[in-house]
Structures are given as structure tokens and as C-alpha cells.
CSV table of C-alpha atoms in Angstrom, one decimal:
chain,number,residue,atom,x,y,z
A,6,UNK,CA,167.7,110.7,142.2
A,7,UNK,CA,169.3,109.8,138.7
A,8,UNK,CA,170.0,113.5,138.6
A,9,UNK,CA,172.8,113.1,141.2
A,10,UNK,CA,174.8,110.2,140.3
A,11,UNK,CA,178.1,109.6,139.6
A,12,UNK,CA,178.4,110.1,135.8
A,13,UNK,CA,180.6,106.8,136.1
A,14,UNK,CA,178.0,104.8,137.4
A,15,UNK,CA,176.1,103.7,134.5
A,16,UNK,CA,179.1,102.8,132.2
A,17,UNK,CA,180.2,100.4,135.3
A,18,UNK,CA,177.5,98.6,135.5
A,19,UNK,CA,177.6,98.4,131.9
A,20,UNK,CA,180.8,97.2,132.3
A,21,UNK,CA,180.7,94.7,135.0
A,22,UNK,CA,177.3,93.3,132.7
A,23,UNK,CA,179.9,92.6,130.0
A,24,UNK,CA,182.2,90.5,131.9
A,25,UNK,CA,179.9,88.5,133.7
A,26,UNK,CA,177.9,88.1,130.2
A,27,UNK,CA,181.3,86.9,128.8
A,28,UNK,CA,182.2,84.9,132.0
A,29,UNK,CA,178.7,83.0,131.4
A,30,UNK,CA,179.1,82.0,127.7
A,31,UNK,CA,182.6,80.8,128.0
A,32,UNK,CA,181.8,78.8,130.9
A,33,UNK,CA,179.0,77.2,128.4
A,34,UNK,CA,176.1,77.7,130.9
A,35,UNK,CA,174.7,79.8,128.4
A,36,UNK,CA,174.0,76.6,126.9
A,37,UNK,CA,170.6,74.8,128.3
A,38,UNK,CA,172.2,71.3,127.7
A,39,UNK,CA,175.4,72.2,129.2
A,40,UNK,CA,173.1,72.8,132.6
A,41,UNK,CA,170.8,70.0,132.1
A,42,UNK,CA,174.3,68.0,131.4
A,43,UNK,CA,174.7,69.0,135.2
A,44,UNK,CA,171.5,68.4,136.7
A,45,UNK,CA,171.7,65.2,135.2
A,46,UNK,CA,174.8,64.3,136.3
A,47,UNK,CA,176.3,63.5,132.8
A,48,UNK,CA,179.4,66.8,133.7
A,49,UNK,CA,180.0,68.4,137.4
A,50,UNK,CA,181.5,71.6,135.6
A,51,UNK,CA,178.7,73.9,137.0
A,52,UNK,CA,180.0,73.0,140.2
A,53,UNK,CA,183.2,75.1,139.3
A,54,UNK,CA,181.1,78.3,137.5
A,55,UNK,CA,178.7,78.9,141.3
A,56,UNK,CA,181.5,78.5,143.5
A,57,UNK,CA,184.1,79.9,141.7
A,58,UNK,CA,182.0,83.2,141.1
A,59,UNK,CA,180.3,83.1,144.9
A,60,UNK,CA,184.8,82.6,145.7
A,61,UNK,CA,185.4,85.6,144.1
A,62,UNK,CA,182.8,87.9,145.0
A,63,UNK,CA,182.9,86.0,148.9
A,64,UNK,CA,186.4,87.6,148.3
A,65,UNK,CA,185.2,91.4,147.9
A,66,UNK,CA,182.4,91.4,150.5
A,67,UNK,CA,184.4,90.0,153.1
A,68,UNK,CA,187.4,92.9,152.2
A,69,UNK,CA,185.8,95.6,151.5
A,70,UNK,CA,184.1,97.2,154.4
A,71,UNK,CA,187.4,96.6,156.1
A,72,UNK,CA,189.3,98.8,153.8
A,73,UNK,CA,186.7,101.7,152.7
A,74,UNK,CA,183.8,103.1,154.2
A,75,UNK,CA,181.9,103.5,151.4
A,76,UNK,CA,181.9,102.9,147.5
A,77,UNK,CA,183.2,105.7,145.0
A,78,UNK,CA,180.3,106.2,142.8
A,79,UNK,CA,177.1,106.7,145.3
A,80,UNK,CA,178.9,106.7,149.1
A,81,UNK,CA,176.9,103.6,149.6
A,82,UNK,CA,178.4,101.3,152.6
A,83,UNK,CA,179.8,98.0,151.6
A,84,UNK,CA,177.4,95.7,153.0
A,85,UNK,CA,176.9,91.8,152.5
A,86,UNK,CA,173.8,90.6,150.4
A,87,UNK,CA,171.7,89.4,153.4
A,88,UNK,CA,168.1,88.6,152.7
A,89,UNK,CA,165.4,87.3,155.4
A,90,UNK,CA,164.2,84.0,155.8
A,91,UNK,CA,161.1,83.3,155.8
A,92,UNK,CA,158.6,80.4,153.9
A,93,UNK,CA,159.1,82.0,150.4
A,94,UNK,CA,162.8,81.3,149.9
A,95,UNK,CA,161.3,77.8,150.4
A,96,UNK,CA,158.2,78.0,148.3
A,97,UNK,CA,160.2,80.2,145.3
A,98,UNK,CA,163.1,77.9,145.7
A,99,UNK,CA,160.9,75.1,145.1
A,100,UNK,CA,159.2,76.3,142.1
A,101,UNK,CA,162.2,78.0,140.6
A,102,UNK,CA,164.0,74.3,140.7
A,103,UNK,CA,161.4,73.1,138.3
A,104,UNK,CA,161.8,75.7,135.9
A,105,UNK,CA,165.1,75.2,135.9
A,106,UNK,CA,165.0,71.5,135.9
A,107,UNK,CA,162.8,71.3,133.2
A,108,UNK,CA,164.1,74.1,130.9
A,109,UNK,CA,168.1,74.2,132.0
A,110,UNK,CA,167.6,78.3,131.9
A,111,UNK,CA,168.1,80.6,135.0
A,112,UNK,CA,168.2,84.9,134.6
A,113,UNK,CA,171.4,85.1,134.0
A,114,UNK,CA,171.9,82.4,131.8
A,115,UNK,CA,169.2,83.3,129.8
A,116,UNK,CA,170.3,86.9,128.6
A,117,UNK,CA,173.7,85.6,127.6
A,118,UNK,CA,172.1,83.0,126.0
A,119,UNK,CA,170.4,85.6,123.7
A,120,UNK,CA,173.9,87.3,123.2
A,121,UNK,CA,175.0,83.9,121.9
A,122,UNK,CA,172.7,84.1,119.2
A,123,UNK,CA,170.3,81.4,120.5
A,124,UNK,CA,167.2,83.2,119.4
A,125,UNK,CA,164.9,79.7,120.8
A,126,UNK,CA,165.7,81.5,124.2
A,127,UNK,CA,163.2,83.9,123.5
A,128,UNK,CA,161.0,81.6,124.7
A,129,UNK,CA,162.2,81.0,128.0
A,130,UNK,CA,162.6,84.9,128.5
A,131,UNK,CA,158.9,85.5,127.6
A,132,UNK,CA,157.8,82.9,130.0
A,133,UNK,CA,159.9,84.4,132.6
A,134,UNK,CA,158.8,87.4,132.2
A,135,UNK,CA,154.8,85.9,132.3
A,136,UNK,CA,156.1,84.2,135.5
A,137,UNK,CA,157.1,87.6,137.1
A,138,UNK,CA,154.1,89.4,136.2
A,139,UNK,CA,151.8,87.1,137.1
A,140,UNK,CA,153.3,86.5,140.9
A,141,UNK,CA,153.4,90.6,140.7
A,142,UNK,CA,150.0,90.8,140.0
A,143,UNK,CA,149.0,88.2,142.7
A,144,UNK,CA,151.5,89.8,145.5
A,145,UNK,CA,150.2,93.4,144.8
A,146,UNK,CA,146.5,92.2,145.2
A,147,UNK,CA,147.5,90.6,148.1
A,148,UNK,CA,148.9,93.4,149.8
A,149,UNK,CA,146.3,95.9,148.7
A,150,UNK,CA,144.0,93.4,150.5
A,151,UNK,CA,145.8,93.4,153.3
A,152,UNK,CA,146.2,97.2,154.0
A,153,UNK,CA,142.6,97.8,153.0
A,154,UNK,CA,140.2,98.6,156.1
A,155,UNK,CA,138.6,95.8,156.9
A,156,UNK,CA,134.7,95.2,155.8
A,157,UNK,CA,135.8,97.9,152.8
A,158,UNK,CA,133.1,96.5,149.6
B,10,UNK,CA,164.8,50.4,137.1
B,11,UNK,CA,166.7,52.0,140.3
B,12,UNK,CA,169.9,49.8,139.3
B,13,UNK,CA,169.7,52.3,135.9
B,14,UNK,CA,169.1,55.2,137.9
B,15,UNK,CA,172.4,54.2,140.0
B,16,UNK,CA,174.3,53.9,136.5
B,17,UNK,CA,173.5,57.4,135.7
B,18,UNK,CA,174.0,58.9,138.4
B,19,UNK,CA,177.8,57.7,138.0
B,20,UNK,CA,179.2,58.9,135.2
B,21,UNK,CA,182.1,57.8,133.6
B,22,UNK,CA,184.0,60.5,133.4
B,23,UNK,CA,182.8,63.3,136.0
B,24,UNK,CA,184.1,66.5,134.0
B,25,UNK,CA,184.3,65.4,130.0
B,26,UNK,CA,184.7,68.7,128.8
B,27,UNK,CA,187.4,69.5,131.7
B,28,UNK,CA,187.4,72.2,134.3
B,29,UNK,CA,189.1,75.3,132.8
B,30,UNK,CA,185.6,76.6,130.8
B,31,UNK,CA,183.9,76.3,133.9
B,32,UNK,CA,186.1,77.7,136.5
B,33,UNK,CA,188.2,80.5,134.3
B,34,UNK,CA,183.9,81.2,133.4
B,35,UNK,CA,183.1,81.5,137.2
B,36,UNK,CA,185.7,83.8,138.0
B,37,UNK,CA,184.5,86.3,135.5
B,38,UNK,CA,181.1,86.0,136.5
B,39,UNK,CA,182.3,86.2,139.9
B,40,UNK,CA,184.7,89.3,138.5
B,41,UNK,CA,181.5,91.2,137.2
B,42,UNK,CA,180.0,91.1,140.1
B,43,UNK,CA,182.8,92.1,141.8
B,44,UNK,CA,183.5,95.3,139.6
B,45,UNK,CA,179.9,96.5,140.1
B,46,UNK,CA,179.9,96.0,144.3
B,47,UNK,CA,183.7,97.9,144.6
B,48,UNK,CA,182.3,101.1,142.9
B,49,UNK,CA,178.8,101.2,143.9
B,50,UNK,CA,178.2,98.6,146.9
B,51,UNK,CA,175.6,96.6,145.0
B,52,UNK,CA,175.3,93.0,145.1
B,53,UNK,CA,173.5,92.4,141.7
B,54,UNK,CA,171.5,89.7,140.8
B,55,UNK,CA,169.8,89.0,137.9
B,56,UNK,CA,166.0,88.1,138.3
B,57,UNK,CA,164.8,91.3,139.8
B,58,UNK,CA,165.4,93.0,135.9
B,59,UNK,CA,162.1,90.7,135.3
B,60,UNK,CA,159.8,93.0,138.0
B,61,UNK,CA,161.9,95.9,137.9
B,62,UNK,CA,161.0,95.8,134.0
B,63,UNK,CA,157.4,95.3,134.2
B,64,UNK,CA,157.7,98.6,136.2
B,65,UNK,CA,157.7,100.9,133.2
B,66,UNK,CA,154.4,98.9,131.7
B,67,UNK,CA,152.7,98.0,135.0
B,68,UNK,CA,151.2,100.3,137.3
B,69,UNK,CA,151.2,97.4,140.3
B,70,UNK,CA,153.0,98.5,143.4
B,71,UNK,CA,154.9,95.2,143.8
B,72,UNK,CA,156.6,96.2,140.0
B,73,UNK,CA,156.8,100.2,141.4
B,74,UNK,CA,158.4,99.3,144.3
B,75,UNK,CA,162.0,98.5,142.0
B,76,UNK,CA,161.9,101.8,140.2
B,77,UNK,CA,164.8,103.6,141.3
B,78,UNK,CA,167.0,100.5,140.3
B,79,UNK,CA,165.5,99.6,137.1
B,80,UNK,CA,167.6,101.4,134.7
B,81,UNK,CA,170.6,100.1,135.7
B,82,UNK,CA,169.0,97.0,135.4
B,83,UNK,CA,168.4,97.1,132.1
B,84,UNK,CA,171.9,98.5,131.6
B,85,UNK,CA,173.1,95.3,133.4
B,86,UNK,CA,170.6,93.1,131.6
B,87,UNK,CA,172.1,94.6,128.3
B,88,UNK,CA,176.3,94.2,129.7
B,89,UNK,CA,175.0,90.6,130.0
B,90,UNK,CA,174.1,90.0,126.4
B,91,UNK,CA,176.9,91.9,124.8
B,92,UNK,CA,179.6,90.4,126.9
B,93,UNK,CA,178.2,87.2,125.6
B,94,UNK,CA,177.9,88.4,122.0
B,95,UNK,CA,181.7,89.2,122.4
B,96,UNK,CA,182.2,85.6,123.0
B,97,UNK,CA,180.4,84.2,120.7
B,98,UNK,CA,181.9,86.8,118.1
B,99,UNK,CA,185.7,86.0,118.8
B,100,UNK,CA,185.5,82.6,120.3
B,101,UNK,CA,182.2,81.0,119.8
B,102,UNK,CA,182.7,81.4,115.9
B,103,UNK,CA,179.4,82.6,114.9
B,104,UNK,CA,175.9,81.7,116.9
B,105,UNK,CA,174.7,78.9,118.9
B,106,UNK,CA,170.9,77.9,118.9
B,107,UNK,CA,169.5,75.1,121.7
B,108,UNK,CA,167.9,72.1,120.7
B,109,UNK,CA,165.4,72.4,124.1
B,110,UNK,CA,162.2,72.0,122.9
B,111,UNK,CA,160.4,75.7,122.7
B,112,UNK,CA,157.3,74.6,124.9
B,113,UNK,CA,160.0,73.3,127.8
B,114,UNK,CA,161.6,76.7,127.6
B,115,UNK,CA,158.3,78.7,127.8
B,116,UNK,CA,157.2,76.7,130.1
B,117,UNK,CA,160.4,76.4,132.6
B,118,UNK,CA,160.7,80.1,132.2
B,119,UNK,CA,157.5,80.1,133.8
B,120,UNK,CA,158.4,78.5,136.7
B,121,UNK,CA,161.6,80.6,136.8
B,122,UNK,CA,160.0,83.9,136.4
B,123,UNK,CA,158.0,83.0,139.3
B,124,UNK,CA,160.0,81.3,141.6
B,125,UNK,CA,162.6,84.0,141.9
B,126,UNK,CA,161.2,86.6,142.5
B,127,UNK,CA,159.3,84.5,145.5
B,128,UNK,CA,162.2,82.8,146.9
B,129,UNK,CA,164.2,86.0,146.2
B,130,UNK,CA,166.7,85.7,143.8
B,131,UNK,CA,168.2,82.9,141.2
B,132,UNK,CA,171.3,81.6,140.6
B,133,UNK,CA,173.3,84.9,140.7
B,134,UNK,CA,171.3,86.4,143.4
B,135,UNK,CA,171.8,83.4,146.0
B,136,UNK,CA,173.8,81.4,143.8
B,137,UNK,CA,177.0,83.8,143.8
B,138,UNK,CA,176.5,87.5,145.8
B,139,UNK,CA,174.3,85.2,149.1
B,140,UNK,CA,176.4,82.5,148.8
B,141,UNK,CA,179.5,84.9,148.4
B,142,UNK,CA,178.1,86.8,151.3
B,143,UNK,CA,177.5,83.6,153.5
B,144,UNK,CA,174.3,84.4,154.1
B,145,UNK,CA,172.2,81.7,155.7
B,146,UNK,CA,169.1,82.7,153.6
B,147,UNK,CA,170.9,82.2,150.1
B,148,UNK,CA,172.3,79.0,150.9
B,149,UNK,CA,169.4,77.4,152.0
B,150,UNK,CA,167.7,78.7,148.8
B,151,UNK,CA,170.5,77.4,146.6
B,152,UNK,CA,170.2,73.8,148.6
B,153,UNK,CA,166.7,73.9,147.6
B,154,UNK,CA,166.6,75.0,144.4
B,155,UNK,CA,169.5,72.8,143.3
B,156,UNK,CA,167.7,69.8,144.7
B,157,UNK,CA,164.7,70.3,143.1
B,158,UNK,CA,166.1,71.3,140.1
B,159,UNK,CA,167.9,67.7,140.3
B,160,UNK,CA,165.2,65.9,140.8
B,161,UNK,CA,162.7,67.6,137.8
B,162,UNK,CA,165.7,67.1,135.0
B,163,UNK,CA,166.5,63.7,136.6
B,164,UNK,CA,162.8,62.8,136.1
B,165,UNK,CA,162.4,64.5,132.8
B,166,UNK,CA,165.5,62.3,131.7
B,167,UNK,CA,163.8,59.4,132.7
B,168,UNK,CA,160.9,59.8,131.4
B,169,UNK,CA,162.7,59.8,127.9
B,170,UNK,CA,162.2,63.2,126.9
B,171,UNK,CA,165.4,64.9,125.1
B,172,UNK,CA,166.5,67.4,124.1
């Protein structure tokens, strides 16, 4: 499938990586304390950074699909990120908020914080990256159990 | 003891490092994501580079199942940390380095790394594209990882332990 793609795809997503790596470090939540500032209640500022990004991009999914049928670079329809409900956005949710409670690092956050020179983040990217795997590995055994005949060794 | 949980939870001064970081910040992020959806109809987020990632060392069906996206993953994972070099080139003045203790990092990541991809996306996942797409699902995600989130650094404050 790489084989047909817009030669333009790749340097866009490259592109819109840069500016929402930039938009992260200059509003400072690049910056563990800056986030644990928030979560403690100490500066509201994060506030501002979700809400003004969810604004802007609430701005493009709401327009789009009324103006174009599809996007340029793979004819895709413009569609609004819906995921299901179900007990894991709970249960993730929950776990995920201790992480970030305790450590002030999300995804995002975390690979501009490398780009900022904080090479301590390495930590946190390693653990996130133990964290994936290990909920991979437990999900994929769970499924393989699951779609195995039943009474199979 | 709940009286000096009160005081803190009042601060003084509610933004002391103003608004115009944080909200000229969270229109570019918003802007990025923005760029990517108008010319290819993805909403991005950012915790799926973790499994998608684990796809080219892992053999495991869950990590398989994100291999037609995980290059440009990795190409968004990479716009991500040079856009933020750029800053810290030009603006920053050179780099910044956290004074988090290592083992809460590791160990928070931990809790990241598994709790987004369970509850299906982070901060830019539900946080900006679900909440951007008012989608039920993201918010009550965001309301709950917020919350808890709250509570852990709250209790981590007042336990004493900084950075």
C-alpha cells in the first residue's frame, strides 16, 4: 500500500509533527513540572493548551466534510475521531491518570520533551514503551485464547 | 490537614506565568493536527506510535494489527521532536533537563504506556482530535484521566515528595 501514496504524504505528516512538537514546547508542557504545576493546582495554563488545540482541530472536523469529499493526499473521507465506549476507556483512563499524575509525562509531551534536550525523559519513554508491550502481550494472548477451539491442550 | 489541602487548592495567582504560552502553544498543537487531517483525513494521536512501534520487533497480533500506519508514525513521532528542538534552538536558548526524579518517570511511563493504549488514546488522542470531534467516548476518557491524574499528583504533593 506504501507503493501508492501520495508522494506528499509523508513530508505532511512530517510537517504537521513539527508544528505540533513546537506548539508543545512553547506552551512549556514539554516540561514535567509545568504539568504537575497543573495537576496540582499551583498554574491553570494547561487548561488553555487542551482546549485551545481540541478549538482548533473541533474547527476542521466540524468544516471539512461539509466542504470536500475527501482529503487530497489518500481520497480518504473526512470523518470525526469517534471511538467506542466500552469499560477500557474507563480502566485505561484510570491507569493512564496515575502515570501521568505521578510522572507529569503524556505521548506527546514526552517526544517533545526529548527534542528539548531533556535526556531524563528517556526514562519515561522506556517505561512507556514497557507499558505498551506488556498490555500487547497480555491483549494478544487473550485474544488468541479466545479464538482458539475450545478444549484445544 | 484538609484546611491545608483547601489552601492549595487556591492558589494565589491562578495563571503566574500568564496565558499567552499556553494558548498561542495550544493553537499550534491544535494547528498540527489540523494540517495532517486537511490533506489526509487522519486524526492523529500520539500513543498508538508506542504499539505501532513494537510492530517491527514484535511478532504479537495486537502490535501487527497497526502496521500499515506505523511509518508515518514514526515520521510523526520524529516532526514531534524536531519541532520541539526548533524551539529549544531559537527560543529555549539551549536545552532543558527535568528535575523529576528518574524512577517516577520510569515508573509513570509505565502507567502511561499502559493505560493508553487500553483506554485508547492520551492527551492528544481524546484530549484534542475526541474532544475536537465531540465525541462522547473521548470526553469521558479525558474526565477520567484528568481526575485521576489530579488526585495521584495531589497525593504525591502531599505526601512531600518533589520534584
Amino acid at each position: 500500500m506504501n507503493g501508492n501514496r501520495h508522494p506528499l504524504f509523508m513530508p505532511l505528516i512530517l510537517v504537521g509533527g513539527l508544528i505540533f512538537g513546537f506548539g508543545l514546547a512553547f506552551s512549556h508542557m514539554a516540561r514535567p513540572e509545568v504539568v504537575l504545576d497543573f495537576l496540582q493546582f499551583d498554574d491553570f495554563g494547561l487548561l488553555f493548551v487542551m482546549f485551545g488545540a481540541a478549538i482548533v482541530s473541533g474547527i476542521a472536523f466540524a468544516v471539512m466534510p461539509r466542504i470536500r469529499d475527501g482529503a487530497p493526499l489518500t481520497g480518504d473521507a473526512y470523518r470525526r475521531r469517534l471511538k467506542a465506549f466500552d469499560r477500557n476507556v474507563l480502566i485505561g483512563g484510570a491507569i493512564f491518570g496515575v502515570g501521568w499524575g505521578l510522572s507529569g509525562i503524556c505521548p506527546g509531551a514526552a517526544y517533545a520533551s526529548l527534542g528539548i534536550g531533556n535526556i531524563t525523559i528517556l526514562w519515561a519513554l522506556v517505561g512507556m514503551f514497557a507499558g505498551a508491550y506488556l498490555q500487547g502481550v497480555w491483549r494478544s494472548k487473550r485474544t488468541a485464547a479466545e479464538t482458539a477451539p475450545a478444549g484445544a491442550d | 490537614m484538609p484546611a491545608e489541602l483547601v489552601a492549595q487548592a487556591v492558589p494565589a495567582e491562578p495563571f503566574p506565568n500568564g496565558i499567552a504560552r499556553y494558548a498561542i502553544g495550544g493553537l499550534l498543537v491544535g494547528l498540527g493536527a489540523v494540517v495532517i487531517y486537511l490533506g489526509t483525513g487522519i486524526a492523529a494521536g500520539a500513543s498508538t506510535f508506542l504499539e505501532s512501534t513494537l510492530s517491527y520487533v514484535s511478532d504479537r497480533s495486537r502490535f501487527q494489527q497497526y502496521r500499515a500506519s506505523r511509518d508515518w508514525r514514526v515520521v510523526f513521532t520524529l516532526g514531534i521532536v524536531l519541532g520541539a528542538a526548533v524551539y529549544a534552538a531559537v527560543w529555549q536558548g539551549g536545552a532543558w533537563t527535568t528535575n523529576v526524579q528518574p524512577w517516577r518517570l520510569l515508573v509513570g511511563g509505565v502507567f502511561v504506556g499502559i493505560g493508553t493504549r487500553i483506554g485508547k488514546g492520551c492527551t492528544s488522542g481524546h484530549g484534542v482530535c475526541g474532544v475536537g470531534s465531540a465525541s462522547k467516548t473521548s470526553i469521558v476518557g479525558v474526565i477520567t484521566f484528568l481526575t485521576v491524574a489530579i488526585v495521584t499528583a495531589q497525593l504525591v504533593q502531599a505526601i512531600g515528595m518533589s520534584p
